[in-house]
Short mmCIF file of C-alpha atoms in Angstrom, two decimals:
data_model
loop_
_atom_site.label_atom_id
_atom_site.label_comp_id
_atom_site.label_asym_id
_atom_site.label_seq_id
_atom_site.Cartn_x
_atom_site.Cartn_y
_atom_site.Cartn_z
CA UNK B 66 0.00 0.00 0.00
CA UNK B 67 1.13 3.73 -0.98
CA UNK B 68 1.00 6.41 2.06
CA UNK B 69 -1.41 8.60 1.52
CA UNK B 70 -1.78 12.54 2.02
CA UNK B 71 -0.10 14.10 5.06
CA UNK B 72 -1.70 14.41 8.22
CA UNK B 73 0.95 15.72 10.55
CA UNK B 74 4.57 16.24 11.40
CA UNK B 75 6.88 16.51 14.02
CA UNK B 76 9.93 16.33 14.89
CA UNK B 77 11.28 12.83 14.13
CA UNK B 78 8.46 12.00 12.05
CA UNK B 79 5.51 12.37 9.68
CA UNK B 80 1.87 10.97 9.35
CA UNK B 81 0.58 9.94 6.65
CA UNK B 82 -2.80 8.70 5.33
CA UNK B 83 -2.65 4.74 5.03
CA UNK B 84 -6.32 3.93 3.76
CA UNK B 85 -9.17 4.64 4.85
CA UNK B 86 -8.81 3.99 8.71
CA UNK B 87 -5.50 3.75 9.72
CA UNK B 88 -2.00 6.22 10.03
CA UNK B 89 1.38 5.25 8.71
CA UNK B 90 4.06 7.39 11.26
CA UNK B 91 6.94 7.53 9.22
CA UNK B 92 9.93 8.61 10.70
CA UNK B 93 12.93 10.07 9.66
CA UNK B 94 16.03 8.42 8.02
CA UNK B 95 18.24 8.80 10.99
CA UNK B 96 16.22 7.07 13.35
CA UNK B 97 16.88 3.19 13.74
CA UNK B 98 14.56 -0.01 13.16
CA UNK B 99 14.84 -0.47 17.36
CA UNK B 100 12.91 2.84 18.19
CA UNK B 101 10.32 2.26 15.80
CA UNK B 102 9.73 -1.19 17.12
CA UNK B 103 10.17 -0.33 20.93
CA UNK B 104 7.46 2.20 20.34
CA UNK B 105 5.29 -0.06 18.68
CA UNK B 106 5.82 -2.35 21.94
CA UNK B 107 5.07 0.19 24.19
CA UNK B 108 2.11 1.57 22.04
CA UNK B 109 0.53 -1.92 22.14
CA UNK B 110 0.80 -2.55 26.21
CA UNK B 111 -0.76 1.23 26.70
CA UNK B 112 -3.40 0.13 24.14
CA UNK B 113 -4.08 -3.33 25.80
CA UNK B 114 -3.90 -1.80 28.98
CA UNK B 115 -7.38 -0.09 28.31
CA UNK B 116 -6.20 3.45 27.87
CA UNK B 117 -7.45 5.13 25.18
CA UNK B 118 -5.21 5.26 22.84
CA UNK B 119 -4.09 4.28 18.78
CA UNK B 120 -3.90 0.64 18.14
CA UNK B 121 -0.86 -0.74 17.06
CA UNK B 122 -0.74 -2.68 13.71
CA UNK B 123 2.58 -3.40 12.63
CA UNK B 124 5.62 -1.99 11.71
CA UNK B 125 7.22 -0.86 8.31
CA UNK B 126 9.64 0.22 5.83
CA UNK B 127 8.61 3.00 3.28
CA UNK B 128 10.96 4.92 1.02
CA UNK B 129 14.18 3.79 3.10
CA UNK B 130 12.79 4.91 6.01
CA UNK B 131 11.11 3.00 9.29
CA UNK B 132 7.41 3.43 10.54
CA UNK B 133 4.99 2.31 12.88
CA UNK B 134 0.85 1.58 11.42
CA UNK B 135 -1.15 3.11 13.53
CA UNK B 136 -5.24 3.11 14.16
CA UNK B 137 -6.03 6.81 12.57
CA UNK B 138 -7.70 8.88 15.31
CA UNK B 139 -10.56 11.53 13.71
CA UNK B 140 -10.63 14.56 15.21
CA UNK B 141 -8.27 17.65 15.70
CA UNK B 142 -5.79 18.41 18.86
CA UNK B 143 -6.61 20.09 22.06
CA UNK B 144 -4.45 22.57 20.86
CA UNK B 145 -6.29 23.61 18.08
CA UNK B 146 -9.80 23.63 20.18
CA UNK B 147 -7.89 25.77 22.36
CA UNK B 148 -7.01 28.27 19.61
CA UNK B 149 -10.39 28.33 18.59
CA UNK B 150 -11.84 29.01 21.78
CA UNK B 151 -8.99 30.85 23.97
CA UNK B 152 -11.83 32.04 26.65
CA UNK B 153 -11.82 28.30 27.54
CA UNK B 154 -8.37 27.69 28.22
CA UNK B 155 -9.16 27.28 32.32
CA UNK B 156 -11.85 24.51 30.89
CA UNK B 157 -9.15 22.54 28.76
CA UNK B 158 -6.81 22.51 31.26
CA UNK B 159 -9.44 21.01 33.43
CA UNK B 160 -9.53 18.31 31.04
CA UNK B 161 -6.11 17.58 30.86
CA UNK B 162 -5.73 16.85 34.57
CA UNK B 163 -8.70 14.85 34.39
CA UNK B 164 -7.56 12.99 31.54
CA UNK B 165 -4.39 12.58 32.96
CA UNK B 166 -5.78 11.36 36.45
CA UNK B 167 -7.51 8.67 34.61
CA UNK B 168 -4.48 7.38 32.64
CA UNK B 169 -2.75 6.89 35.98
CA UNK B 170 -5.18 4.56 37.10
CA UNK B 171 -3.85 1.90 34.68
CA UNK B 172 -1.35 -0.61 34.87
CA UNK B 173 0.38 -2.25 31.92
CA UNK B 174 1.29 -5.78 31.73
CA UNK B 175 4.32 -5.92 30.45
CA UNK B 176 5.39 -3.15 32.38
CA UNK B 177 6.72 0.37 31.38
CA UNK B 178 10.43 1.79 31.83
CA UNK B 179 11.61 2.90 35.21
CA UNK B 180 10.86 6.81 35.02
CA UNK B 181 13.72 7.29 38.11
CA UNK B 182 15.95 5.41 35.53
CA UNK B 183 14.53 7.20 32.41
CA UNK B 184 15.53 10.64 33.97
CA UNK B 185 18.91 9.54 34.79
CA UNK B 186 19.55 8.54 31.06
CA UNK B 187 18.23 11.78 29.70
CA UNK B 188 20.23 13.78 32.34
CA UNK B 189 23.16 12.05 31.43
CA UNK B 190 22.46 13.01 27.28
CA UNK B 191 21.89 16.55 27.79
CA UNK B 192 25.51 17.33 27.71
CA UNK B 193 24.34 20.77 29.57
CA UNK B 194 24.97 20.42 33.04
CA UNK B 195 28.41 20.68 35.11
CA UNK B 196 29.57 16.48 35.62
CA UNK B 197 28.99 17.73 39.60
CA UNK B 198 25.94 18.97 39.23
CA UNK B 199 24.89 16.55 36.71
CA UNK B 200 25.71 13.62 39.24
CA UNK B 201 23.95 15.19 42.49
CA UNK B 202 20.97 15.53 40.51
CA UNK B 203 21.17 11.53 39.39
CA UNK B 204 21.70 10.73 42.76
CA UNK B 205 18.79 12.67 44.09
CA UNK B 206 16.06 11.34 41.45
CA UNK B 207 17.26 7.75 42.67
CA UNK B 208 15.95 8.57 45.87
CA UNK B 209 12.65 9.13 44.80
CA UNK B 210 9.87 6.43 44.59
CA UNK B 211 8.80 4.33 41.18
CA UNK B 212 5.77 3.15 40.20
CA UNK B 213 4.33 0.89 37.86
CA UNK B 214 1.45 2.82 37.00
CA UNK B 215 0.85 4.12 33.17
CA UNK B 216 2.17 7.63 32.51
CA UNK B 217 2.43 9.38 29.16
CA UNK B 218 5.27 11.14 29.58
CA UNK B 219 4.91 14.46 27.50
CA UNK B 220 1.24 15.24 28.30
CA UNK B 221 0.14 18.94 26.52
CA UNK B 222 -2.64 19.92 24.36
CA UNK B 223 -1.14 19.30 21.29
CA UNK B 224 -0.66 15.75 21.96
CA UNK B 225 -4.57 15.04 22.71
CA UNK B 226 -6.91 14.30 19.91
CA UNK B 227 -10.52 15.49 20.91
CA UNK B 228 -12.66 12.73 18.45
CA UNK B 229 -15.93 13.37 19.21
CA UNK B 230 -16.73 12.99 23.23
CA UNK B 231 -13.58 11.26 23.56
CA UNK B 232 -10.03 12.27 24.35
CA UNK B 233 -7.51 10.51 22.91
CA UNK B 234 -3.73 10.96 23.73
CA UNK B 235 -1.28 10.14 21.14
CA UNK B 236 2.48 9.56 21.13
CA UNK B 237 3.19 6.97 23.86
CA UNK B 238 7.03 7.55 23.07
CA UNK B 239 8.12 8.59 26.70
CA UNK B 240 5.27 6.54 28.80
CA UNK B 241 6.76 5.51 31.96
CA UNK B 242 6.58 4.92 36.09
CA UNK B 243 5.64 7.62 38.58
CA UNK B 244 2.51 9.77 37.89
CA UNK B 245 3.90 12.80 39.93
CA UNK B 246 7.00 12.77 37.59
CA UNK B 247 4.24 12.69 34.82
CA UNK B 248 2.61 16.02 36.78
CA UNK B 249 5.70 18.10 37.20
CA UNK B 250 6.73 17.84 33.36
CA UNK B 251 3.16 18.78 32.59
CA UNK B 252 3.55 21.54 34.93
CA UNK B 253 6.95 22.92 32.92
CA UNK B 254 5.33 22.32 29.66
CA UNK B 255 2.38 24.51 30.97
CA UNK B 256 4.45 27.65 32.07
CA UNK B 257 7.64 27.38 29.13
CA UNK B 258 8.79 30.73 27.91
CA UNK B 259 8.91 28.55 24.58
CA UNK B 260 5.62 29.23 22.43
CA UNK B 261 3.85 26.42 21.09
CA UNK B 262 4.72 25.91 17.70
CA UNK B 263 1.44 27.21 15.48
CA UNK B 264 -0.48 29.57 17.74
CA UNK B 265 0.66 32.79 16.07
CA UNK B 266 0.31 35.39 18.87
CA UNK B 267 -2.89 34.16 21.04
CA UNK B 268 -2.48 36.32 24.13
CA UNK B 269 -4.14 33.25 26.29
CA UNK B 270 -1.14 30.96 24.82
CA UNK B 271 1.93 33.63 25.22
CA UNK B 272 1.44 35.35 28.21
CA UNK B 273 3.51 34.36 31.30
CA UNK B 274 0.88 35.25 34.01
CA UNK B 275 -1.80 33.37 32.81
CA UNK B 276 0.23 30.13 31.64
CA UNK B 277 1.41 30.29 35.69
CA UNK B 278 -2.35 30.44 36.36
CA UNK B 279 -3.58 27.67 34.23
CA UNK B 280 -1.05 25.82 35.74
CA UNK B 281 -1.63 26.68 39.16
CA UNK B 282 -5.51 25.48 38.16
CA UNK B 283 -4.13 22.35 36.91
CA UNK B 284 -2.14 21.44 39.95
CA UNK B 285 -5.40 22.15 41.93
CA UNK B 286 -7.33 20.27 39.54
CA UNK B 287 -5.64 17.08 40.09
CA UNK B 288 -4.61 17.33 43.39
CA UNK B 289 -8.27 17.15 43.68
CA UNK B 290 -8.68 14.27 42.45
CA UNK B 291 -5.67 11.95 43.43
CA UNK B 292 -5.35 13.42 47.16
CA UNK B 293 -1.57 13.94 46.27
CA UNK B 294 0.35 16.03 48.05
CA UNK B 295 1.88 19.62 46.18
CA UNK B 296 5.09 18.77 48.34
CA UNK B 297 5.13 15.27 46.33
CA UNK B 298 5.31 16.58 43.03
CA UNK B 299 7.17 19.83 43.66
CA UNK B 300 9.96 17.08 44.85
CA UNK B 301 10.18 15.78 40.95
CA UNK B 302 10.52 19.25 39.56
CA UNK B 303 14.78 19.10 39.77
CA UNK B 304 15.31 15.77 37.97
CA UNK B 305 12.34 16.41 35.57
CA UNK B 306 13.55 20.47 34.47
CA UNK B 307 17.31 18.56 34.29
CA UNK B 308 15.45 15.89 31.79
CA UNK B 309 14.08 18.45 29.50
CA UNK B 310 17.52 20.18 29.10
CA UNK B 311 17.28 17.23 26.40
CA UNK B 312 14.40 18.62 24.46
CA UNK B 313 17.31 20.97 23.12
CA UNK B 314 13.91 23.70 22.65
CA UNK B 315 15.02 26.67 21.19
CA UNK B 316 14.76 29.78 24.10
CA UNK B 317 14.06 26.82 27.09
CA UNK B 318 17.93 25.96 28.57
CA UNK B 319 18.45 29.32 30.50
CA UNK B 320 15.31 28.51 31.58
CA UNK B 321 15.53 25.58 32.82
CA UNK B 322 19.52 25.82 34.43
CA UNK B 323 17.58 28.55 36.45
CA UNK B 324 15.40 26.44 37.87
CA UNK B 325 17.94 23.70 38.62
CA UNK B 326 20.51 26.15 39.74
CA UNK B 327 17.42 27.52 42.41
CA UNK B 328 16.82 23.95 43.28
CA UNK B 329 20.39 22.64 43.51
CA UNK B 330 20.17 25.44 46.35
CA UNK B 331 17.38 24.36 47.86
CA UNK B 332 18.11 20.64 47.90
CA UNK B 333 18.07 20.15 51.50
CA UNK B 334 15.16 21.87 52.53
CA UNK B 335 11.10 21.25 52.32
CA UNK B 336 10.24 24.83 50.69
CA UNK B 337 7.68 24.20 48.42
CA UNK B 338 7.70 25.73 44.38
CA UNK B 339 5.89 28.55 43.34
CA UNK B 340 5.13 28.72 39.67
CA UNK B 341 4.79 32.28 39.48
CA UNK B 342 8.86 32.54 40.17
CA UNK B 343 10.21 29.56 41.59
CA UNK B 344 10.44 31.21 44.68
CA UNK B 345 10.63 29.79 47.72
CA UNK B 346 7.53 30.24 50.35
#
């Protein structure tokens, strides 16, 4: 079968059309037969775990290059409701915590990777911290607790389908282990300096003050829910702003060594994060 029209792109990949119900993700030529089939193992435990999500066909070669066939999900991204209706945005967030909440009720079978040991990989990659620093921030992650519950890993509005009255997440890539680790890089995502790619100038989407709201609401919002405790997560936000130094995002590593550098500080004592600074209360 020939791919059909294109249906998305990111960064290590495209989607394509592949008839009438299903999505060929075709990725790049530098990226290896292994990825493509360890996400098409993890895609396939999230799947049979009962989480919505695409169903996993098979995997692929097309025009030199390796893919995964996917279920196709109808619909368009949260992102793109939230463009349309900015005066929402407090509603959509909402949705993502409850979404989120729900996905960390599952369990998958065949387990997912250690997210302590996931971090420490991805802090050792980023080739942007001081080997010191670098190492006291490996050995503090491996002090906090695992879990084998089902986390997506990169949770934001632009990888949620809305098809129909469901909510569909998409791109399983970094699913792992402890859903407060899942929060607190939800929580960066939410207040980034770095724009979302494709929402022009929407005030709702750029400004500072209301991204630390909405995330502020979305803390609240799921600490709701799962009881946890905002000391809890505000313990992953070190190791998970030190993992994200390897999203290389254009405008997002001063960032981010600011926050480490403020936390490397504050390592030894129980003050609790503040979105709208990082300041200590």
């Amino acid at each position: 079968m020939n791919k059909g029209n294109l249906i998305g792109r990111g960064m290590t990949a495209e989607v394509y059309e592949w008839g009438q119900d299903k999505a060929l993700k075709l990725y790049t030529k530098n990226v290896s037969k292994s990825w493509a089939t360890y996400e098409a193992r993890i895609g396939t435990a999230i799947h049979e775990a009962g989480v919505a999500s695409p169903e996993v066909f098979d995997t692929v070669e097309v025009d030199g290059r390796n893919g995964i066939i996917f279920q196709r999900i109808f619909g368009r991204s949260m992102l793109d409701n939230v463009k349309m209706e900015p005066w929402n945005i407090y509603h959509y967030i909402k949705q993502l915590a409850r979404l989120q909440f729900g996905i960390h009720q599952h369990k998958a079978s065949g387990g997912l990777p250690s997210q302590v040991e996931k971090y420490a990989v991805r802090i050792k990659r980023s080739h942007a911290l001081p080997e010191d620093k670098m190492e006291k921030i490996i050995a503090y992650v491996k002090t906090l607790p695992d879990s084998d519950s089902i986390c997506h890993g990169d949770l934001h509005f632009n990888n949620i389908i809305v098809s129909g009255s469901k909510l569909v997440p998409i791109d399983w890539t970094n699913a792992c282990g402890n859903p407060l680790g899942d929060v607190a890089r939800t929580c960066l995502i939410l207040i980034s300096p770095v724009k979302p790619r494709g929402i022009g100038e929407i005030p709702v989407m750029v400004s500072q003050p209301i991204k630390w709201l909405a995330c502020l609401v979305y803390i609240g919002e799921y600490i709701r829910l799962s009881k946890a405790r905002l000391e809890d997560i505000d313990a992953w936000i070190l190791p998970t702003a030190a993992a994200k130094l390897r999203d290389k995002l254009p405008g997002e590593k001063k960032w981010l060594l600011d926050i480490i550098n403020t936390r490397l500080n504050q390592l030894n004592s129980r003050e609790l994060w503040d979105p709208s600074g990082f300041r200590a209360r």
